[in-house]
PDB file of C-alpha atoms and ligand atoms in Angstrom:
ATOM      1  CA  MET A1133       0.070 -56.812  50.293  1.00  0.00           C
ATOM      2  CA  SER A1134      -0.921 -57.137  46.725  1.00  0.00           C
ATOM      3  CA  HIS A1135      -3.596 -55.480  45.631  1.00  0.00           C
ATOM      4  CA  ARG A1136      -7.303 -56.845  44.069  1.00  0.00           C
ATOM      5  CA  ILE A1137      -8.341 -56.261  40.646  1.00  0.00           C
ATOM      6  CA  LEU A1138     -12.033 -57.001  39.616  1.00  0.00           C
ATOM      7  CA  VAL A1139     -11.585 -57.698  35.533  1.00  0.00           C
ATOM      8  CA  VAL A1140     -15.009 -57.138  33.478  1.00  0.00           C
ATOM      9  CA  GLU A1141     -14.523 -58.485  30.380  1.00  0.00           C
ATOM     10  CA  ASP A1142     -16.966 -60.779  27.842  1.00  0.00           C
ATOM     11  CA  ASN A1143     -14.510 -61.786  25.456  1.00  0.00           C
ATOM     12  CA  GLU A1144     -12.380 -64.930  26.616  1.00  0.00           C
ATOM     13  CA  ALA A1145      -9.100 -64.293  24.887  1.00  0.00           C
ATOM     14  CA  ASN A1146      -8.917 -60.687  26.009  1.00  0.00           C
ATOM     15  CA  LEU A1147     -10.119 -61.816  29.512  1.00  0.00           C
ATOM     16  CA  GLU A1148      -7.080 -64.111  29.614  1.00  0.00           C
ATOM     17  CA  LEU A1149      -4.397 -61.937  28.232  1.00  0.00           C
ATOM     18  CA  LEU A1150      -5.620 -59.271  31.052  1.00  0.00           C
ATOM     19  CA  VAL A1151      -5.669 -61.547  34.015  1.00  0.00           C
ATOM     20  CA  ASP A1152      -1.765 -63.223  32.909  1.00  0.00           C
ATOM     21  CA  TRP A1153      -0.829 -59.849  33.006  1.00  0.00           C
ATOM     22  CA  LEU A1154      -2.110 -58.853  35.867  1.00  0.00           C
ATOM     23  CA  GLU A1155      -1.142 -61.999  37.593  1.00  0.00           C
ATOM     24  CA  SER A1156       2.389 -61.508  36.561  1.00  0.00           C
ATOM     25  CA  GLU A1157       2.256 -58.013  37.868  1.00  0.00           C
ATOM     26  CA  GLY A1158       1.974 -59.436  41.175  1.00  0.00           C
ATOM     27  CA  PHE A1159      -1.968 -58.327  41.469  1.00  0.00           C
ATOM     28  CA  GLN A1160      -4.789 -60.282  42.774  1.00  0.00           C
ATOM     29  CA  VAL A1161      -7.395 -60.960  39.945  1.00  0.00           C
ATOM     30  CA  GLU A1162     -11.262 -61.507  39.938  1.00  0.00           C
ATOM     31  CA  THR A1163     -13.165 -61.516  37.203  1.00  0.00           C
ATOM     32  CA  ALA A1164     -16.749 -61.410  35.667  1.00  0.00           C
ATOM     33  CA  THR A1165     -17.820 -62.238  32.051  1.00  0.00           C
ATOM     34  CA  THR A1166     -21.062 -60.041  32.796  1.00  0.00           C
ATOM     35  CA  LEU A1167     -22.759 -57.551  34.651  1.00  0.00           C
ATOM     36  CA  ASP A1168     -24.371 -59.725  36.728  1.00  0.00           C
ATOM     37  CA  GLU A1169     -21.249 -61.734  37.547  1.00  0.00           C
ATOM     38  CA  ALA A1170     -19.179 -57.962  38.060  1.00  0.00           C
ATOM     39  CA  PHE A1171     -22.388 -57.168  40.636  1.00  0.00           C
ATOM     40  CA  ALA A1172     -22.131 -60.327  42.360  1.00  0.00           C
ATOM     41  CA  ALA A1173     -18.067 -59.656  42.635  1.00  0.00           C
ATOM     42  CA  PHE A1174     -18.704 -56.686  45.101  1.00  0.00           C
ATOM     43  CA  GLN A1175     -20.949 -59.099  47.218  1.00  0.00           C
ATOM     44  CA  SER A1176     -17.986 -60.923  49.167  1.00  0.00           C
ATOM     45  CA  LYS A1177     -14.575 -58.498  49.180  1.00  0.00           C
ATOM     46  CA  LEU A1178     -14.422 -55.637  47.400  1.00  0.00           C
ATOM     47  CA  PRO A1179     -12.305 -54.916  44.766  1.00  0.00           C
ATOM     48  CA  GLU A1180      -9.785 -51.684  44.663  1.00  0.00           C
ATOM     49  CA  THR A1181      -9.489 -50.992  41.358  1.00  0.00           C
ATOM     50  CA  VAL A1182     -12.109 -52.466  38.303  1.00  0.00           C
ATOM     51  CA  LEU A1183     -11.004 -52.718  34.917  1.00  0.00           C
ATOM     52  CA  LEU A1184     -14.209 -52.496  32.800  1.00  0.00           C
ATOM     53  CA  ASP A1185     -14.823 -53.350  29.249  1.00  0.00           C
ATOM     54  CA  VAL A1186     -16.956 -50.974  28.238  1.00  0.00           C
ATOM     55  CA  GLN A1187     -18.561 -53.646  25.930  1.00  0.00           C
ATOM     56  CA  LEU A1188     -19.559 -56.469  27.497  1.00  0.00           C
ATOM     57  CA  GLY A1189     -21.470 -58.224  24.645  1.00  0.00           C
ATOM     58  CA  ALA A1190     -25.049 -56.790  23.927  1.00  0.00           C
ATOM     59  CA  GLN A1191     -24.294 -54.986  27.758  1.00  0.00           C
ATOM     60  CA  ASP A1192     -23.112 -51.697  28.583  1.00  0.00           C
ATOM     61  CA  GLY A1193     -20.330 -51.766  30.924  1.00  0.00           C
ATOM     62  CA  LEU A1194     -20.891 -48.137  31.973  1.00  0.00           C
ATOM     63  CA  THR A1195     -23.668 -49.615  33.800  1.00  0.00           C
ATOM     64  CA  LEU A1196     -21.297 -50.785  36.387  1.00  0.00           C
ATOM     65  CA  ALA A1197     -19.570 -47.698  36.403  1.00  0.00           C
ATOM     66  CA  ALA A1198     -22.393 -45.148  37.117  1.00  0.00           C
ATOM     67  CA  TRP A1199     -23.707 -48.021  39.659  1.00  0.00           C
ATOM     68  CA  ILE A1200     -20.355 -47.854  41.718  1.00  0.00           C
ATOM     69  CA  ARG A1201     -20.323 -44.083  41.794  1.00  0.00           C
ATOM     70  CA  ARG A1202     -23.742 -44.033  43.192  1.00  0.00           C
ATOM     71  CA  ASP A1203     -22.694 -46.363  46.049  1.00  0.00           C
ATOM     72  CA  PRO A1204     -21.345 -44.135  49.095  1.00  0.00           C
ATOM     73  CA  GLU A1205     -19.657 -47.530  50.236  1.00  0.00           C
ATOM     74  CA  LEU A1206     -18.116 -48.233  46.585  1.00  0.00           C
ATOM     75  CA  ARG A1207     -18.060 -44.540  45.096  1.00  0.00           C
ATOM     76  CA  ASN A1208     -13.955 -43.929  46.181  1.00  0.00           C
ATOM     77  CA  ILE A1209     -12.983 -47.224  44.109  1.00  0.00           C
ATOM     78  CA  PRO A1210     -11.517 -46.530  40.528  1.00  0.00           C
ATOM     79  CA  VAL A1211     -12.547 -47.673  37.418  1.00  0.00           C
ATOM     80  CA  ILE A1212     -10.520 -47.866  34.687  1.00  0.00           C
ATOM     81  CA  ALA A1213     -12.706 -48.087  31.263  1.00  0.00           C
ATOM     82  CA  VAL A1214     -10.905 -50.481  28.569  1.00  0.00           C
ATOM     83  CA  THR A1215     -12.747 -49.443  24.864  1.00  0.00           C
ATOM     84  CA  ALA A1216     -12.169 -50.589  21.554  1.00  0.00           C
ATOM     85  CA  HIS A1217     -13.251 -47.092  20.525  1.00  0.00           C
ATOM     86  CA  ALA A1218     -10.248 -44.476  20.857  1.00  0.00           C
ATOM     87  CA  MET A1219     -12.989 -41.672  19.607  1.00  0.00           C
ATOM     88  CA  LEU A1220     -13.525 -38.855  21.615  1.00  0.00           C
ATOM     89  CA  THR A1221     -17.166 -39.100  21.721  1.00  0.00           C
ATOM     90  CA  ASP A1222     -16.637 -42.584  23.641  1.00  0.00           C
ATOM     91  CA  TYR A1223     -13.853 -41.107  25.738  1.00  0.00           C
ATOM     92  CA  GLU A1224     -16.458 -38.423  27.195  1.00  0.00           C
ATOM     93  CA  ARG A1225     -19.305 -41.047  27.281  1.00  0.00           C
ATOM     94  CA  VAL A1226     -17.137 -42.989  29.420  1.00  0.00           C
ATOM     95  CA  MET A1227     -15.889 -40.130  31.535  1.00  0.00           C
ATOM     96  CA  ARG A1228     -19.248 -39.017  32.428  1.00  0.00           C
ATOM     97  CA  ALA A1229     -20.577 -42.710  33.592  1.00  0.00           C
ATOM     98  CA  GLY A1230     -17.548 -42.092  36.966  1.00  0.00           C
ATOM     99  CA  CYS A1231     -14.798 -43.617  34.849  1.00  0.00           C
ATOM    100  CA  SER A1232     -11.556 -42.662  36.274  1.00  0.00           C
ATOM    101  CA  ALA A1233      -9.538 -43.555  33.525  1.00  0.00           C
ATOM    102  CA  CYS A1234     -10.023 -44.911  29.336  1.00  0.00           C
ATOM    103  CA  VAL A1235      -7.016 -46.871  27.915  1.00  0.00           C
ATOM    104  CA  SER A1236      -8.122 -48.216  24.354  1.00  0.00           C
ATOM    105  CA  LYS A1237      -7.409 -51.732  22.804  1.00  0.00           C
ATOM    106  CA  PRO A1238      -4.968 -53.180  21.968  1.00  0.00           C
ATOM    107  CA  ILE A1239      -4.320 -52.278  25.408  1.00  0.00           C
ATOM    108  CA  ASP A1240      -0.753 -50.802  25.948  1.00  0.00           C
ATOM    109  CA  PHE A1241       0.310 -52.554  29.386  1.00  0.00           C
ATOM    110  CA  ARG A1242       3.287 -49.895  29.910  1.00  0.00           C
ATOM    111  CA  LEU A1243       0.158 -47.112  30.091  1.00  0.00           C
ATOM    112  CA  LEU A1244      -2.400 -49.379  32.019  1.00  0.00           C
ATOM    113  CA  ARG A1245       0.606 -50.119  34.758  1.00  0.00           C
ATOM    114  CA  LYS A1246       0.565 -46.384  34.831  1.00  0.00           C
ATOM    115  CA  GLN A1247      -2.857 -45.702  35.445  1.00  0.00           C
ATOM    116  CA  LEU A1248      -3.117 -48.878  38.361  1.00  0.00           C
ATOM    117  CA  ASP A1249      -0.110 -47.402  40.011  1.00  0.00           C
ATOM    118  CA  ARG A1250      -1.966 -43.430  39.778  1.00  0.00           C
ATOM    119  CA  TRP A1251      -5.417 -45.034  41.036  1.00  0.00           C
ATOM    120  CA  LEU A1252      -3.991 -47.155  43.301  1.00  0.00           C
ATOM    121  CA  THR A1253      -3.185 -44.306  45.500  1.00  0.00           C
ATOM    122  CA  GLU A1254      -5.671 -41.947  44.728  1.00  0.00           C
ATOM    123  CA  PRO A1255      -9.271 -42.841  45.495  1.00  0.00           C
ATOM    124  CA  ALA A1256     -11.655 -42.144  42.611  1.00  0.00           C
ATOM    125  CA  LYS A1257     -13.953 -39.186  42.208  1.00  0.00           C
ATOM    126  CA  ALA A1258     -16.953 -38.964  40.534  1.00  0.00           C
ATOM    127  CA  GLN A1259     -17.329 -36.608  37.477  1.00  0.00           C
ATOM    128  CA  PRO A1260     -18.853 -33.566  38.434  1.00  0.00           C
ATOM    129  CA  GLY A1261     -22.085 -33.577  37.215  1.00  0.00           C
ATOM    130  CA  SER A1262     -22.630 -37.482  36.972  1.00  0.00           C
TER     131      SER A1262
HETATM  132 MN1   MN B 627     -16.222 -57.090  24.917  1.00  0.00          MN
END
């Protein structure tokens, strides 16, 4: 059975790259380019993992991560953050918001595959104190 992944990314080229790769890896992919679209994607079938661009234009992608962690029905869904900033402060901000992992752009697909394999077999946990 193929896993359902929600990809939230505002950049069209990045989104296309991620979707093409995920589909070639056999995943079932849903997409969202804004927070509203991302929230709406949870109204139908729940994704098993979320790939989340932290910078959604003017919107903070981490709003979605925090929302997922607060909802008892969603809180075990892993969220893998994708960030252009590999700085330590961003990593901490991402993990504090409840993300399960963080990969930086440009995406290393081998690393992303490892994270997906890990998180699709392990429920997410909110970070302590979040
Ligand atoms: Mn972006």
